[in-house]
CSV table of C-alpha atoms in Angstrom, one decimal:
chain,number,residue,atom,x,y,z
A,1375,MET,CA,35.3,-41.6,-27.0
A,1376,SER,CA,34.3,-45.2,-27.3
A,1377,ASP,CA,34.5,-47.7,-24.4
A,1378,ALA,CA,37.3,-49.6,-26.2
A,1379,ARG,CA,39.4,-46.5,-26.7
A,1380,ARG,CA,38.8,-45.3,-23.2
A,1381,GLY,CA,39.7,-48.8,-21.9
A,1382,PHE,CA,42.9,-48.7,-23.9
A,1383,TRP,CA,44.1,-45.4,-22.3
A,1384,LEU,CA,42.9,-46.5,-18.8
A,1385,ALA,CA,44.8,-49.8,-19.2
A,1386,THR,CA,48.0,-48.1,-20.2
A,1387,LEU,CA,48.1,-46.6,-16.7
A,1388,ALA,CA,49.5,-50.0,-15.8
A,1389,VAL,CA,52.8,-48.3,-16.6
A,1390,LEU,CA,52.7,-46.4,-13.3
A,1391,PRO,CA,53.4,-49.4,-10.9
A,1392,LEU,CA,55.9,-50.7,-13.4
A,1393,PHE,CA,57.6,-47.3,-13.5
A,1394,THR,CA,57.7,-47.3,-9.7
A,1395,TRP,CA,59.8,-50.4,-9.9
A,1396,TRP,CA,62.0,-48.8,-12.5
A,1397,LEU,CA,62.6,-45.8,-10.3
A,1398,GLY,CA,63.4,-47.9,-7.3
A,1399,TRP,CA,65.6,-50.5,-8.9
A,1400,PHE,CA,67.3,-48.5,-11.7
A,1401,PRO,CA,68.7,-49.6,-14.1
A,1402,GLY,CA,66.8,-52.9,-13.6
A,1403,PHE,CA,67.4,-56.5,-12.7
A,1404,ILE,CA,70.5,-57.6,-14.5
A,1405,SER,CA,71.7,-61.2,-14.7
A,1406,SER,CA,75.0,-62.7,-16.1
A,1407,ASP,CA,73.2,-63.3,-19.4
A,1408,SER,CA,72.2,-59.6,-19.4
A,1409,LEU,CA,75.8,-58.6,-18.8
A,1410,ASP,CA,77.0,-60.8,-21.6
A,1411,GLN,CA,74.6,-59.1,-24.0
A,1412,LEU,CA,75.5,-55.6,-22.8
A,1413,ASN,CA,79.2,-56.5,-23.3
A,1414,GLN,CA,78.5,-57.6,-26.8
A,1415,VAL,CA,76.9,-54.1,-27.5
A,1416,GLU,CA,79.9,-52.4,-25.9
A,1417,THR,CA,82.5,-54.4,-27.9
A,1418,GLY,CA,80.6,-54.9,-31.1
A,1419,GLU,CA,81.4,-58.6,-31.1
A,1420,TYR,CA,78.0,-60.2,-31.5
A,1421,THR,CA,77.0,-63.9,-31.1
A,1422,ASN,CA,73.7,-65.7,-31.5
A,1423,GLY,CA,73.8,-67.7,-28.3
A,1424,HIS,CA,71.3,-65.3,-26.9
A,1425,PRO,CA,69.1,-64.4,-30.0
A,1426,ALA,CA,71.1,-61.8,-31.8
A,1427,ALA,CA,67.9,-59.9,-32.8
A,1428,HIS,CA,67.4,-59.2,-29.1
A,1429,THR,CA,71.0,-58.1,-28.5
A,1430,LEU,CA,70.8,-55.8,-31.4
A,1431,THR,CA,67.6,-54.4,-29.9
A,1432,PHE,CA,69.8,-53.5,-26.9
A,1433,TRP,CA,72.2,-51.7,-29.3
A,1434,LEU,CA,69.3,-49.8,-31.0
A,1435,ILE,CA,67.8,-48.5,-27.7
A,1436,THR,CA,71.2,-47.5,-26.3
A,1437,ARG,CA,71.9,-45.3,-29.3
A,1438,LEU,CA,69.4,-42.9,-27.8
A,1439,TRP,CA,70.5,-43.2,-24.2
A,1440,ASP,CA,73.7,-45.2,-23.5
A,1441,ASN,CA,72.5,-46.8,-20.2
A,1442,PRO,CA,70.9,-50.2,-19.5
A,1443,GLY,CA,68.1,-48.3,-17.7
A,1444,ALA,CA,67.0,-47.1,-21.2
A,1445,ILE,CA,66.3,-50.7,-22.1
A,1446,SER,CA,64.2,-51.5,-19.0
A,1447,LEU,CA,62.3,-48.2,-19.5
A,1448,VAL,CA,61.4,-49.0,-23.1
A,1449,GLN,CA,60.3,-52.5,-22.0
A,1450,ILE,CA,57.8,-51.2,-19.5
A,1451,GLY,CA,56.5,-48.6,-21.9
A,1452,LEU,CA,55.9,-51.1,-24.7
A,1453,LEU,CA,54.5,-53.6,-22.2
A,1454,ALA,CA,52.0,-51.0,-21.0
A,1455,LEU,CA,50.9,-50.2,-24.6
A,1456,VAL,CA,50.4,-53.9,-25.5
A,1457,LEU,CA,48.5,-54.4,-22.3
A,1458,GLY,CA,46.3,-51.5,-23.3
A,1459,LEU,CA,45.8,-53.1,-26.7
A,1460,VAL,CA,44.7,-56.4,-25.1
A,1461,ALA,CA,42.2,-54.5,-23.0
A,1462,LYS,CA,40.8,-52.7,-26.1
A,1463,ARG,CA,40.3,-56.0,-27.9
A,1464,LEU,CA,38.6,-57.6,-24.9
A,1465,ILE,CA,36.2,-54.6,-24.7
A,1466,GLU,CA,35.5,-54.8,-28.4
A,1467,LEU,CA,34.5,-58.4,-27.9
A,1468,GLY,CA,31.9,-57.3,-25.3
A,1469,ILE,CA,33.6,-57.7,-22.0
A,1470,PRO,CA,32.8,-54.8,-19.6
A,1471,ILE,CA,35.4,-52.1,-19.5
A,1472,ALA,CA,35.9,-52.5,-15.7
A,1473,LEU,CA,36.7,-56.2,-16.1
A,1474,ALA,CA,39.1,-55.8,-19.0
A,1475,VAL,CA,40.9,-52.8,-17.5
A,1476,GLY,CA,40.9,-54.4,-14.0
A,1477,ALA,CA,42.6,-57.5,-15.4
A,1478,VAL,CA,45.4,-55.3,-16.8
A,1479,TRP,CA,45.8,-53.4,-13.6
A,1480,LEU,CA,46.0,-56.7,-11.7
A,1481,VAL,CA,48.8,-57.8,-13.9
A,1482,SER,CA,50.7,-54.6,-13.3
A,1483,ILE,CA,50.6,-54.8,-9.5
A,1484,LEU,CA,51.5,-58.4,-9.1
A,1485,PRO,CA,54.9,-58.8,-7.3
A,1486,ALA,CA,56.3,-61.1,-10.0
A,1487,VAL,CA,55.5,-58.8,-12.9
A,1488,GLY,CA,57.2,-55.6,-11.9
A,1489,PRO,CA,60.7,-57.1,-11.2
A,1490,THR,CA,60.5,-59.2,-14.4
A,1491,ALA,CA,59.3,-56.4,-16.6
A,1492,ILE,CA,62.5,-54.4,-15.7
A,1493,SER,CA,64.8,-57.4,-16.1
A,1494,LEU,CA,67.1,-57.2,-19.1
A,1495,TRP,CA,66.0,-60.5,-20.5
A,1496,LYS,CA,64.9,-61.7,-23.9
A,1497,ASP,CA,61.8,-63.2,-22.2
A,1498,VAL,CA,60.4,-59.7,-21.6
A,1499,ALA,CA,60.7,-58.7,-25.2
A,1500,PHE,CA,59.3,-62.1,-26.2
A,1501,THR,CA,56.4,-61.5,-23.9
A,1502,ILE,CA,55.6,-58.2,-25.5
A,1503,GLY,CA,55.5,-59.9,-28.9
A,1504,PHE,CA,53.5,-62.8,-27.5
A,1505,LEU,CA,50.8,-60.4,-26.0
A,1506,TRP,CA,50.6,-58.5,-29.3
A,1507,VAL,CA,49.8,-61.8,-31.0
A,1508,PHE,CA,47.3,-62.6,-28.3
A,1509,ALA,CA,45.6,-59.2,-28.9
A,1510,GLU,CA,45.5,-59.9,-32.7
A,1511,LEU,CA,43.9,-63.3,-32.1
A,1512,LEU,CA,41.2,-61.7,-29.9
A,1513,HIS,CA,40.6,-59.3,-32.9
A,1514,LEU,CA,40.4,-62.3,-35.2
A,1515,ALA,CA,37.9,-64.0,-32.8
A,1516,ALA,CA,35.6,-61.0,-33.2
A,1517,LEU,CA,35.9,-60.5,-36.9
A,1518,ARG,CA,36.2,-64.2,-37.8
A,1519,HIS,CA,36.7,-64.7,-41.6
A,1520,GLN,CA,36.4,-61.0,-42.3
A,1521,PHE,CA,39.6,-60.4,-40.4
A,1522,TRP,CA,41.4,-61.5,-43.5
A,1523,ALA,CA,39.5,-59.1,-45.8
A,1524,ASN,CA,41.9,-56.3,-44.6
A,1525,PRO,CA,45.5,-57.2,-45.6
A,1526,TRP,CA,46.7,-54.9,-42.9
A,1527,ASN,CA,45.3,-57.3,-40.3
A,1528,ALA,CA,47.1,-60.2,-41.7
A,1529,ALA,CA,50.4,-58.3,-42.0
A,1530,ARG,CA,50.1,-56.9,-38.5
A,1531,LEU,CA,49.7,-60.4,-37.1
A,1532,GLY,CA,52.7,-61.4,-39.1
A,1533,VAL,CA,54.8,-58.7,-37.6
A,1534,ALA,CA,53.8,-59.7,-34.1
A,1535,LEU,CA,54.6,-63.4,-34.8
A,1536,SER,CA,58.0,-62.5,-36.3
A,1537,LEU,CA,58.9,-61.0,-32.8
A,1538,VAL,CA,57.9,-64.3,-31.2
A,1539,TRP,CA,60.2,-66.1,-33.7
A,1540,LEU,CA,63.2,-63.7,-33.3
A,1541,TYR,CA,63.3,-63.2,-29.6
A,1542,ARG,CA,63.6,-66.8,-28.4
A,1543,HIS,CA,65.2,-69.6,-30.3
A,1544,ASN,CA,62.3,-71.9,-29.5
A,1545,GLY,CA,59.8,-69.2,-30.6
A,1546,VAL,CA,59.8,-70.7,-34.1
A,1547,LEU,CA,58.0,-73.8,-32.8
A,1548,THR,CA,55.1,-71.7,-31.4
A,1549,VAL,CA,54.9,-69.6,-34.6
A,1550,LEU,CA,54.8,-72.6,-37.0
A,1551,LEU,CA,52.3,-74.6,-34.9
A,1552,LEU,CA,50.0,-71.6,-34.5
A,1553,MET,CA,50.2,-70.9,-38.3
A,1554,ALA,CA,49.2,-74.5,-38.9
A,1555,VAL,CA,46.2,-74.1,-36.7
A,1556,LEU,CA,45.2,-70.9,-38.5
A,1557,ALA,CA,45.7,-72.5,-41.9
A,1558,TRP,CA,43.4,-75.3,-40.9
A,1559,VAL,CA,40.7,-73.2,-39.3
A,1560,PHE,CA,40.7,-70.7,-42.2
A,1561,ARG,CA,41.5,-73.2,-45.0
A,1562,GLN,CA,39.0,-71.5,-47.3
A,1563,GLN,CA,41.2,-68.4,-47.1
A,1564,LEU,CA,44.7,-69.8,-47.3
A,1565,LYS,CA,45.8,-67.0,-49.7
A,1566,GLN,CA,45.0,-64.4,-47.0
A,1567,VAL,CA,46.5,-66.5,-44.2
A,1568,GLY,CA,49.5,-66.9,-46.5
A,1569,LEU,CA,50.1,-63.1,-46.3
A,1570,THR,CA,50.7,-63.5,-42.6
A,1571,MET,CA,53.3,-66.2,-43.2
A,1572,VAL,CA,55.0,-64.2,-46.0
A,1573,THR,CA,55.2,-61.3,-43.6
A,1574,ILE,CA,56.8,-63.5,-40.9
A,1575,LEU,CA,59.3,-65.0,-43.3
A,1576,GLY,CA,60.2,-61.7,-44.9
A,1577,ILE,CA,61.0,-60.1,-41.5
A,1578,VAL,CA,62.9,-63.1,-40.2
A,1579,LEU,CA,64.9,-63.5,-43.4
A,1580,VAL,CA,65.9,-59.8,-43.4
A,1581,VAL,CA,66.9,-59.8,-39.8
A,1582,GLN,CA,68.7,-63.1,-39.8
A,1583,GLY,CA,70.3,-62.4,-43.2
A,1584,PRO,CA,71.4,-58.8,-44.0
A,1585,VAL,CA,71.0,-57.4,-40.5
A,1586,LEU,CA,73.1,-60.1,-38.9
A,1587,TRP,CA,75.7,-59.8,-41.7
A,1588,LEU,CA,75.8,-56.0,-41.3
A,1589,PHE,CA,76.7,-56.4,-37.6
A,1590,SER,CA,79.1,-59.4,-38.3
A,1591,VAL,CA,77.2,-61.6,-35.9
A,1592,ASP,CA,78.7,-65.0,-35.2
A,1593,ARG,CA,75.8,-67.2,-36.2
A,1594,GLY,CA,76.7,-70.1,-34.0
A,1595,ARG,CA,73.8,-71.0,-31.6
A,1596,PRO,CA,72.9,-73.8,-29.2
A,1597,ALA,CA,72.4,-77.0,-31.1
A,1598,VAL,CA,69.1,-78.8,-30.9
A,1599,ALA,CA,70.9,-81.8,-29.5
A,1600,GLU,CA,71.9,-79.8,-26.4
A,1601,VAL,CA,68.3,-79.9,-25.2
A,1602,LEU,CA,68.6,-83.7,-25.1
A,1603,LEU,CA,71.6,-83.6,-22.7
A,1604,PRO,CA,69.5,-83.9,-19.5
A,1605,ILE,CA,67.4,-86.7,-21.1
A,1606,VAL,CA,70.5,-88.8,-21.9
A,1607,ALA,CA,71.9,-88.1,-18.5
A,1608,SER,CA,68.6,-89.2,-16.8
A,1609,SER,CA,68.7,-92.5,-18.7
A,1610,TYR,CA,72.3,-93.0,-17.9
A,1611,VAL,CA,71.7,-92.5,-14.2
A,1612,HIS,CA,68.6,-94.6,-14.0
A,1613,GLU,CA,69.1,-97.2,-16.8
A,1614,PRO,CA,72.9,-97.4,-17.4
A,1615,GLY,CA,72.6,-101.0,-18.7
A,1616,ASN,CA,70.7,-99.7,-21.8
A,1617,PHE,CA,73.8,-98.0,-23.2
A,1618,THR,CA,76.0,-99.9,-25.7
A,1619,GLN,CA,79.8,-99.6,-25.5
A,1620,ALA,CA,79.8,-97.3,-28.5
A,1621,GLU,CA,77.2,-95.0,-26.9
A,1622,LEU,CA,79.3,-94.9,-23.7
A,1623,GLU,CA,82.3,-94.0,-25.7
A,1624,LEU,CA,80.3,-91.2,-27.4
A,1625,LEU,CA,79.3,-89.9,-23.9
A,1626,ALA,CA,82.9,-90.0,-22.8
A,1627,THR,CA,84.0,-87.7,-25.7
A,1628,ILE,CA,81.6,-85.0,-24.4
A,1629,ALA,CA,82.3,-85.4,-20.6
A,1630,PRO,CA,83.7,-88.1,-18.3
A,1631,LEU,CA,81.0,-90.6,-17.3
A,1632,GLU,CA,81.2,-89.6,-13.7
A,1633,VAL,CA,80.2,-86.1,-14.7
A,1634,TRP,CA,77.1,-87.4,-16.4
A,1635,ARG,CA,76.2,-89.1,-13.1
A,1636,SER,CA,77.2,-86.5,-10.5
A,1637,ARG,CA,76.1,-83.4,-12.2
A,1638,TYR,CA,72.6,-84.6,-13.3
A,1639,ASP,CA,69.6,-82.9,-11.7
A,1640,CYS,CA,66.2,-83.4,-13.3
A,1641,ASP,CA,64.9,-79.9,-12.5
A,1642,ASN,CA,68.1,-78.0,-13.1
A,1643,ALA,CA,70.2,-78.6,-16.1
A,1644,ASP,CA,72.8,-75.9,-15.4
A,1645,PRO,CA,75.1,-78.0,-13.3
A,1646,LEU,CA,75.4,-80.5,-16.1
A,1647,LEU,CA,75.5,-78.0,-19.1
A,1648,PHE,CA,78.0,-75.7,-17.4
A,1649,ALA,CA,80.2,-78.4,-15.9
A,1650,PRO,CA,83.9,-77.4,-16.5
A,1651,ALA,CA,84.5,-80.9,-18.0
A,1652,MET,CA,81.5,-80.6,-20.4
A,1653,ASN,CA,82.7,-80.3,-23.9
A,1654,ILE,CA,79.7,-78.6,-25.5
A,1655,GLU,CA,81.7,-77.7,-28.6
A,1656,ALA,CA,82.0,-81.4,-29.4
A,1657,ILE,CA,78.2,-81.4,-29.8
A,1658,ARG,CA,78.0,-78.1,-31.7
A,1659,SER,CA,80.7,-79.1,-34.2
A,1660,ASP,CA,79.1,-82.4,-35.0
A,1661,SER,CA,75.6,-82.7,-33.4
A,1662,MET,CA,74.1,-85.6,-35.4
A,1663,PRO,CA,75.6,-88.6,-33.4
A,1664,PHE,CA,74.4,-87.2,-30.1
A,1665,LEU,CA,71.1,-86.1,-31.6
A,1666,TRP,CA,70.4,-89.7,-32.7
A,1667,LEU,CA,71.5,-91.0,-29.3
A,1668,GLY,CA,69.1,-88.6,-27.6
A,1669,LEU,CA,66.2,-89.7,-29.9
A,1670,ARG,CA,67.0,-93.4,-29.3
A,1671,THR,CA,67.1,-92.8,-25.6
A,1672,ILE,CA,63.6,-91.3,-25.6
A,1673,VAL,CA,62.2,-94.2,-27.6
A,1674,ARG,CA,63.8,-97.1,-25.6
A,1675,ASP,CA,63.5,-95.4,-22.2
A,1676,ILE,CA,60.2,-93.8,-22.6
A,1677,ASP,CA,59.2,-94.1,-19.0
A,1678,THR,CA,62.5,-92.5,-17.8
A,1679,SER,CA,62.2,-89.8,-20.5
A,1680,LEU,CA,58.7,-88.9,-19.6
A,1681,GLY,CA,59.7,-88.7,-15.9
A,1682,MET,CA,62.4,-86.3,-16.9
A,1683,PHE,CA,60.1,-84.1,-18.9
A,1684,TRP,CA,57.6,-84.0,-16.1
A,1685,CYS,CA,60.3,-83.1,-13.5
A,1686,ARG,CA,61.6,-80.1,-15.4
A,1687,ALA,CA,58.1,-78.9,-16.5
A,1688,SER,CA,56.5,-79.5,-13.1
A,1689,PHE,CA,56.9,-75.8,-12.0
A,1690,LEU,CA,54.3,-75.0,-14.7
A,1691,PHE,CA,51.7,-77.2,-13.1
A,1692,ILE,CA,52.4,-77.7,-9.4
A,1693,PRO,CA,51.6,-74.6,-7.2
A,1694,GLY,CA,53.6,-75.7,-4.2
A,1695,GLN,CA,57.4,-75.0,-4.1
A,1696,PRO,CA,59.2,-78.4,-3.4
A,1697,SER,CA,62.0,-78.1,-1.0
A,1698,SER,CA,64.3,-80.1,-3.3
A,1699,ALA,CA,64.0,-77.6,-6.2
A,1700,TYR,CA,64.6,-73.9,-6.8
A,1701,LEU,CA,62.5,-71.5,-8.9
A,1702,GLN,CA,64.9,-69.1,-10.6
A,1703,ARG,CA,63.8,-65.5,-10.4
A,1704,PRO,CA,65.3,-62.0,-11.2
A,1705,PRO,CA,68.6,-61.8,-9.3
A,1706,PHE,CA,68.5,-59.4,-6.3
A,1707,ALA,CA,72.0,-58.1,-6.8
A,1708,ILE,CA,73.9,-57.0,-9.9
A,1709,ALA,CA,77.1,-59.1,-10.1
A,1710,ALA,CA,80.4,-57.3,-10.2
A,1711,ASN,CA,81.2,-56.4,-13.8
A,1712,GLU,CA,83.8,-54.6,-15.9
A,1713,GLN,CA,81.2,-52.2,-17.3
A,1714,GLY,CA,80.6,-50.5,-13.9
A,1715,ILE,CA,76.9,-51.2,-13.9
A,1716,THR,CA,75.5,-50.9,-10.3
A,1717,ARG,CA,72.1,-50.4,-8.8
A,1718,SER,CA,71.3,-46.7,-8.3
A,1719,PRO,CA,67.7,-46.0,-7.4
A,1720,VAL,CA,66.3,-42.8,-8.9
A,1721,TRP,CA,63.8,-42.4,-6.1
A,1722,SER,CA,64.7,-43.9,-2.7
A,1723,ASP,CA,61.1,-44.1,-1.5
A,1724,ALA,CA,60.2,-46.2,-4.5
A,1725,TYR,CA,63.0,-48.6,-3.6
A,1726,GLU,CA,61.9,-48.9,0.0
A,1727,VAL,CA,58.3,-49.6,-0.9
A,1728,THR,CA,59.1,-52.1,-3.6
A,1729,LEU,CA,61.8,-53.7,-1.5
A,1730,ASP,CA,59.2,-54.6,1.1
A,1731,VAL,CA,57.0,-56.1,-1.7
A,1732,PHE,CA,60.0,-58.0,-3.1
A,1733,GLY,CA,61.0,-59.4,0.2
A,1734,ALA,CA,57.4,-60.5,1.2
A,1735,ALA,CA,57.0,-62.2,-2.2
A,1736,GLU,CA,60.3,-64.1,-1.8
A,1737,SER,CA,59.1,-65.8,1.4
A,1738,ASP,CA,59.0,-69.5,1.0
A,1739,GLY,CA,55.5,-69.7,2.3
A,1740,TRP,CA,54.2,-67.4,-0.4
A,1741,LEU,CA,56.0,-68.6,-3.5
A,1742,TRP,CA,53.0,-70.7,-4.5
A,1743,LEU,CA,51.0,-67.5,-4.9
A,1744,THR,CA,53.6,-64.8,-5.7
A,1745,TRP,CA,56.0,-66.5,-8.2
A,1746,ARG,CA,54.8,-70.0,-9.1
A,1747,PRO,CA,52.8,-69.8,-12.4
A,1748,ALA,CA,50.8,-73.0,-11.9
A,1749,ILE,CA,47.6,-71.4,-10.4
A,1750,VAL,CA,47.3,-69.0,-13.3
A,1751,ILE,CA,48.0,-71.7,-15.9
A,1752,TRP,CA,45.3,-74.0,-14.5
A,1753,LEU,CA,42.8,-71.2,-14.3
A,1754,SER,CA,43.6,-70.3,-17.9
A,1755,LEU,CA,43.2,-73.9,-19.1
A,1756,LEU,CA,39.9,-74.0,-17.2
A,1757,THR,CA,38.8,-70.8,-18.9
A,1758,PHE,CA,39.4,-72.1,-22.4
A,1759,GLY,CA,38.0,-75.5,-21.5
A,1760,LEU,CA,34.7,-73.8,-20.4
A,1761,LEU,CA,34.7,-71.8,-23.6
A,1762,ALA,CA,35.0,-75.0,-25.6
A,1763,TRP,CA,32.1,-76.4,-23.6
A,1764,ARG,CA,30.2,-73.3,-24.6
A,1765,ARG,CA,31.2,-74.0,-28.2
A,1766,ALA,CA,32.8,-70.5,-28.4
A,1767,TRP,CA,35.1,-71.9,-31.0
A,1768,MET,CA,36.6,-68.6,-32.2
A,1769,LEU,CA,37.6,-67.7,-28.7
A,1770,LEU,CA,39.8,-70.8,-28.7
A,1771,LEU,CA,42.2,-69.1,-31.2
A,1772,PRO,CA,43.9,-67.1,-28.4
A,1773,GLY,CA,43.6,-70.3,-26.4
A,1774,SER,CA,45.5,-72.2,-29.1
A,1775,LEU,CA,48.4,-69.7,-28.8
A,1776,PHE,CA,48.4,-70.3,-25.0
A,1777,GLY,CA,48.2,-74.1,-25.3
A,1778,ILE,CA,50.9,-74.3,-28.0
A,1779,HIS,CA,53.4,-72.2,-26.1
A,1780,LEU,CA,52.7,-74.0,-22.9
A,1781,LEU,CA,53.6,-77.3,-24.6
A,1782,ASN,CA,56.7,-75.6,-26.1
A,1783,VAL,CA,57.9,-74.4,-22.7
A,1784,ALA,CA,57.1,-77.7,-21.0
A,1785,ALA,CA,59.1,-79.6,-23.7
A,1786,THR,CA,62.1,-77.2,-24.0
A,1787,SER,CA,62.7,-75.8,-20.5
A,1788,LEU,CA,66.0,-76.9,-19.0
A,1789,ASN,CA,65.4,-75.3,-15.5
A,1790,HIS,CA,62.6,-74.1,-13.3
A,1791,GLU,CA,62.6,-70.4,-14.3
A,1792,PHE,CA,59.8,-67.9,-13.9
A,1793,ARG,CA,61.0,-66.0,-16.9
A,1794,LEU,CA,60.2,-68.9,-19.2
A,1795,ALA,CA,56.6,-68.8,-18.0
A,1796,PHE,CA,56.3,-65.0,-18.0
A,1797,PRO,CA,54.3,-64.8,-21.3
A,1798,LEU,CA,52.0,-67.6,-20.1
A,1799,TYR,CA,51.5,-65.9,-16.7
A,1800,VAL,CA,50.5,-62.5,-18.1
A,1801,ALA,CA,48.4,-63.9,-21.0
A,1802,GLY,CA,46.8,-66.3,-18.6
A,1803,ILE,CA,45.6,-63.6,-16.3
A,1804,LEU,CA,44.3,-61.6,-19.3
A,1805,SER,CA,42.4,-64.7,-20.5
A,1806,LEU,CA,40.3,-64.8,-17.3
A,1807,PRO,CA,37.9,-62.0,-18.4
A,1808,LEU,CA,36.8,-64.4,-21.2
A,1809,LEU,CA,34.9,-66.3,-18.5
A,1810,TRP,CA,32.3,-63.6,-18.9
A,1811,PHE,CA,31.1,-65.3,-22.1
A,1812,VAL,CA,30.7,-68.6,-20.3
A,1813,ALA,CA,27.9,-67.1,-18.2
A,1814,PHE,CA,26.8,-64.3,-20.5
A,1815,PRO,CA,27.2,-65.1,-24.2
A,1816,GLU,CA,24.9,-62.3,-25.4
A,1817,PRO,CA,27.3,-59.4,-24.9
A,1818,LEU,CA,29.6,-61.1,-27.4
A,1819,THR,CA,26.8,-61.2,-29.9
A,1820,ARG,CA,26.2,-57.5,-29.5
A,1821,SER,CA,29.9,-56.6,-29.5
A,1822,VAL,CA,30.5,-58.4,-32.8
A,1823,GLY,CA,27.5,-56.6,-34.2
A,1824,SER,CA,29.0,-53.3,-33.2
A,1825,VAL,CA,32.3,-54.1,-34.9
A,1826,VAL,CA,30.2,-54.9,-38.1
A,1827,SER,CA,28.5,-51.5,-37.9
A,1828,ASP,CA,31.8,-49.7,-37.5
A,1829,ARG,CA,33.2,-51.6,-40.5
A,1830,ARG,CA,30.4,-51.5,-43.1
A,1831,SER,CA,32.2,-53.7,-45.5
A,1832,LEU,CA,31.7,-56.7,-43.2
A,1833,LEU,CA,28.8,-59.1,-43.9
A,1834,ASP,CA,26.3,-60.2,-41.2
A,1835,HIS,CA,26.6,-63.9,-42.0
A,1836,ASP,CA,30.3,-63.8,-41.4
A,1837,VAL,CA,30.0,-62.6,-37.8
A,1838,ALA,CA,27.6,-65.1,-36.3
A,1839,PRO,CA,27.6,-65.2,-32.5
A,1840,VAL,CA,30.8,-66.9,-31.3
A,1841,GLY,CA,29.1,-68.2,-28.1
A,1842,ARG,CA,26.3,-69.9,-30.0
A,1843,ARG,CA,26.3,-71.5,-33.5
C-alpha cells in the first residue's frame, strides 16, 4: 500500500473523536435555523431563505433514518472522508505522512470542530464541499497543466465547486472568482477549464430548476440589498446629515428612523434585521431603490463604510475576544420545539467527557485559542505568503481559494459567527503542512516525479518543480 493511500485511511480515523461528540450530544447541536429547516422537511413546504439545496439534503438523508441525528452522522462521516482526501493529496505532493495525517488529527480533536461538525447548519455541508475543492486544487498543484488532460479531473472539480455554490447563497462569489483565477492561470487550456465551468452550471441549473420545481420550493431568498442594511444604518447613525429628505423617507418606509438608530450594532446585524418594526418585505418586493441607496452610501461615506466592514469582519483577524462583542457558537441547548427534538446522549460517558471540553473551551479567557479563528487565518496567510516568496506558484492555487473566500466572508458577514469561518478554520490548519516546502522544496520535486511515473501519459516538461522554476 502506498504512503498516500495509507495516509488516507489513517486520516479518516479523524471520525473517532467526531463520533464521540455525536454519541454524547445526540442528535447534535440544533439552532432555530436548523429547526426551521427540519420543519420544512416535515411539512413539505420549502423555501429558499436557507439554501433549498441544503434543506433538500436534510430530506434525502432522513428518508433512510427519520431523525436529525442521521444528518449529523452523515456530516461527520463525509467530513472524515474529505479530510482523508486532503491528507492523501498532501502526501502525494511530498509532505511526510506523519505531518499530513497529524494535521488532520489535530483538526478532529480541536474543541471548536467537534461541536460544529455535528451542528445542523449549512456551513458544515459547505465546509465539506470547500475542503473537497481544496483537495482538488492540491492535486492540480501537483499535476499542473496535465491535470486537465483527464476530463474526470475537471469534472470532479466542477462537482465540488457546485456544492460550494449550492450550500451558501454567497458561495457563488467564491466559485466565480476562483474560476476566473483558474481561467487566467491556465489560459492556454481554456477549453479544458471550461469543462469544469460547464459541470458547475449543469449541476446548479438542474438543482435550482427541475429539482426545486419538483419540491415546489418557494424561490424567494434574501435580496442582495439586505446585506447593505447595516451599512446604511451605520451611515445614518454617524453621518445623518448626509441623507436627503427623499432618502430619509425611503428609510422610513422600511422602519421608523428611531429603529435605524437604536437597533444598529456594527458587529451584530440581527437586532436590526429582526427588529419587529423592520419591514424586510418592502426591500424584497422592490429592492432596487434601497440597493442604490446602499451603493451611494458606500461611495459618499467611504470612511464610515470601511469602519463598518472592519467591525463586522474583525473576528476573522483579531485573536482577542472584545468585551463589547459576542462570538456566536453552536447553541448549548435545543430550544423548545413542536417536533419533540431533545438532546438524548447515546453514551453518557461521551457526554461527560466532551461536556468538560466544551465548558473549558467556552471560558472567556480561552476563546482566543479555542474558538476565535484569527490565529489560524494569520498562520495560513503567512504560509501562502512564504510559498509565494519561495516562488511555489502552483501551491498558491489552494491559497487562492482560501484568500477569495476570506474576502467573501469578510465582505458579507453580518455577525461574528464561528460557523462562517469554519471552512477557513479547517482549511487553514490543513494548509500549514505546506510550510514543509518553504524549508525543503526537494520533496515536492520528487513527489511530482512519482505522480508522473504512476501516470505514464504525463510529460516531464509539464511537471517542473513547483518550488523552483
